[in-house]
GROMACS .gro file of C-alpha atoms in nm:
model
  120
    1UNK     CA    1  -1.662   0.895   6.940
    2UNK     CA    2  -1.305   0.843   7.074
    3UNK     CA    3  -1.073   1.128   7.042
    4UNK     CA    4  -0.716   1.146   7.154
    5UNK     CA    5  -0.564   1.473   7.105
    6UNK     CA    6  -0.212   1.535   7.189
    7UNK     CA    7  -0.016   1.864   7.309
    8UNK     CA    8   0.314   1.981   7.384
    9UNK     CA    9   0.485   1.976   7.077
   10UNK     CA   10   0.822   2.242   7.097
   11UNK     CA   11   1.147   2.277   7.039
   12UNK     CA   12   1.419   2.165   7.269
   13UNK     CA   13   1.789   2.175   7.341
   14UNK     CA   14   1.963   1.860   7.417
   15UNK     CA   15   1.932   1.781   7.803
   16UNK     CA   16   1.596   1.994   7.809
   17UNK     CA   17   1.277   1.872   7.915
   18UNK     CA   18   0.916   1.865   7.808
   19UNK     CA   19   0.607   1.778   7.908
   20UNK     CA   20   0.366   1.601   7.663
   21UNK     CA   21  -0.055   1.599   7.725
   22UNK     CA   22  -0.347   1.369   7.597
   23UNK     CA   23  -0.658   1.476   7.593
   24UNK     CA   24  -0.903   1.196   7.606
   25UNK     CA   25  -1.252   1.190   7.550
   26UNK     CA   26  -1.557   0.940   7.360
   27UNK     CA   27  -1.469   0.676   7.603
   28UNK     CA   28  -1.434   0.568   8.000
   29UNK     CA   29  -1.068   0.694   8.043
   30UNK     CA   30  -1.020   0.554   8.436
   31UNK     CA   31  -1.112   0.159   8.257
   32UNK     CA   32  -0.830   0.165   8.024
   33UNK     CA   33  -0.457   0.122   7.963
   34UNK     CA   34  -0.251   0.381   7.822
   35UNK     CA   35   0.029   0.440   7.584
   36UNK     CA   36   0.275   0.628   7.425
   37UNK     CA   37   0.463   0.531   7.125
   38UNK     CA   38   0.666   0.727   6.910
   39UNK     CA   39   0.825   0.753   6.582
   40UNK     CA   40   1.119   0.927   6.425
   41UNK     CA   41   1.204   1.066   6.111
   42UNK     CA   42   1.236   0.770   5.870
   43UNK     CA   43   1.182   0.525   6.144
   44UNK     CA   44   0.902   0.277   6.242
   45UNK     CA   45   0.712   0.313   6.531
   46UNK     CA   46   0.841   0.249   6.891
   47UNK     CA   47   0.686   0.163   7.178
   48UNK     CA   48   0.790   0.411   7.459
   49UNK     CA   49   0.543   0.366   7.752
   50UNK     CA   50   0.231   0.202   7.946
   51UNK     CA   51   0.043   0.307   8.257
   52UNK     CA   52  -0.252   0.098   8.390
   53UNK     CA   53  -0.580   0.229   8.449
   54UNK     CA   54  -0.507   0.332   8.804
   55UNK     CA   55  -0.140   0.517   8.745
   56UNK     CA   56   0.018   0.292   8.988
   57UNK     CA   57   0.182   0.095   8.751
   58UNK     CA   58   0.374   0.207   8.463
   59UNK     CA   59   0.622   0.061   8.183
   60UNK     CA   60   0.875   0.248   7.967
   61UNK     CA   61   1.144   0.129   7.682
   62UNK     CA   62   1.472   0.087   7.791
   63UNK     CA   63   1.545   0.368   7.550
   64UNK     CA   64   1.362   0.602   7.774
   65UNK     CA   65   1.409   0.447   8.117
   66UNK     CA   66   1.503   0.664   8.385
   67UNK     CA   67   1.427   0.993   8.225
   68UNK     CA   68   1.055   0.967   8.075
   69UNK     CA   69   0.734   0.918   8.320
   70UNK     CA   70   0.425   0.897   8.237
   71UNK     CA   71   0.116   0.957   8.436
   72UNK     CA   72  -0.262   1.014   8.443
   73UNK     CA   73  -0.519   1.269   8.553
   74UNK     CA   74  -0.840   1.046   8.566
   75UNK     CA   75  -1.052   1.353   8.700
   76UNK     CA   76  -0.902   1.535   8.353
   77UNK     CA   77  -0.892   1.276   8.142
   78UNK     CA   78  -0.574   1.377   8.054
   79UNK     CA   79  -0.226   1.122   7.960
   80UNK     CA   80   0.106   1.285   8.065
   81UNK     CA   81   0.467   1.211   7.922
   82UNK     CA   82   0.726   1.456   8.127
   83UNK     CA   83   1.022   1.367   7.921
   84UNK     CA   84   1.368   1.483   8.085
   85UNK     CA   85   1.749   1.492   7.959
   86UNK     CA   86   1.629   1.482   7.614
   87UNK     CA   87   1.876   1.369   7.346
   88UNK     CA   88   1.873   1.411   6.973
   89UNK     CA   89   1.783   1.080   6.924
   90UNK     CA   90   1.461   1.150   7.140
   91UNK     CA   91   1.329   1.307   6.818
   92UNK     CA   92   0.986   1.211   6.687
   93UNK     CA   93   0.632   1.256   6.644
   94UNK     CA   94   0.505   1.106   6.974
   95UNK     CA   95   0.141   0.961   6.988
   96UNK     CA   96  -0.097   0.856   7.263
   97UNK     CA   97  -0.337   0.584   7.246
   98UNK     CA   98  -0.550   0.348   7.440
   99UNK     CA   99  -0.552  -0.030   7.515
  100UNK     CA  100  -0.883  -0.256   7.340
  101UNK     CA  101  -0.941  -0.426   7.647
  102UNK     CA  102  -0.955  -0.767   7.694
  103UNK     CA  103  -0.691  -0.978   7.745
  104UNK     CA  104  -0.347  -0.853   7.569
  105UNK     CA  105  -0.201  -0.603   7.467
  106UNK     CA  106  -0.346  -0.374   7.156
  107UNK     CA  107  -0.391  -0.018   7.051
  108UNK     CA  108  -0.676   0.055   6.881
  109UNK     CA  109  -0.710   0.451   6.893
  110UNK     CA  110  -0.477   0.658   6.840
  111UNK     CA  111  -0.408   1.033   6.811
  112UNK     CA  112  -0.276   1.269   6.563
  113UNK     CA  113   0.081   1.304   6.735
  114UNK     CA  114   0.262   1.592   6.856
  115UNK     CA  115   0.635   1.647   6.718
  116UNK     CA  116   0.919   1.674   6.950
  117UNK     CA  117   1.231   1.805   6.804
  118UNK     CA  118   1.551   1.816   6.998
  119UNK     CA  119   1.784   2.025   6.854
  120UNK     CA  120   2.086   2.257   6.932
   0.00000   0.00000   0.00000
């Protein structure tokens, strides 16, 4: 069965960094598109980024751009975030997930989250 489990959740001071994990498992990891998406307290969910299934190409919400990256570890089956210069608004419960496949774009697993709270 697919799991997604996600890691990393802390604690951090405004301009700190942190570095998020995905476990993946129940699936072929290397075939698919990945994803993070995020969402803050009281908020809807927001796209933050995309990698392909290689790692050579990847995607991120202006919001983010310039200061998140995310990357893979096919061998580990393990989805990155490193998320630098981290801002209050940066706040959230951050989820992984993975594309369908197909043609598209869609989500159809997702993990529990991990919570990132950025905080003086």
């Amino acid at each position: 069965q697919v799991q997604l489990v996600e890691s990393g959740e802390g604690l951090v001071q405004p301009g700190g960094s942190l570095r998020l994990s995905c476990a993946a498992s129940g699936f072929t990891f290397s075939t698919y598109w990945m994803y993070w998406v995020r969402q803050a307290p009281g908020k809807g969910l927001e796209w933050v980024s995309a990698i392909n299934t290689g790692g050579g190409s990847t995607y991120y919400a202006d919001s983010v751009n310039g200061r998140f990256t995310i990357s893979r570890d096919s061998p580990k089956n393990t989805l990155y975030l490193q998320m630098n210069s981290l801002k209050f608004e940066d706040t959230a419960v951050y989820y992984c997930s993975k594309d369908r496949g197909g043609t598209g774009y869609s989500m159809d697993y997702w993990g529990k989250g991990t919570l990132v709270t950025v905080s003086s």
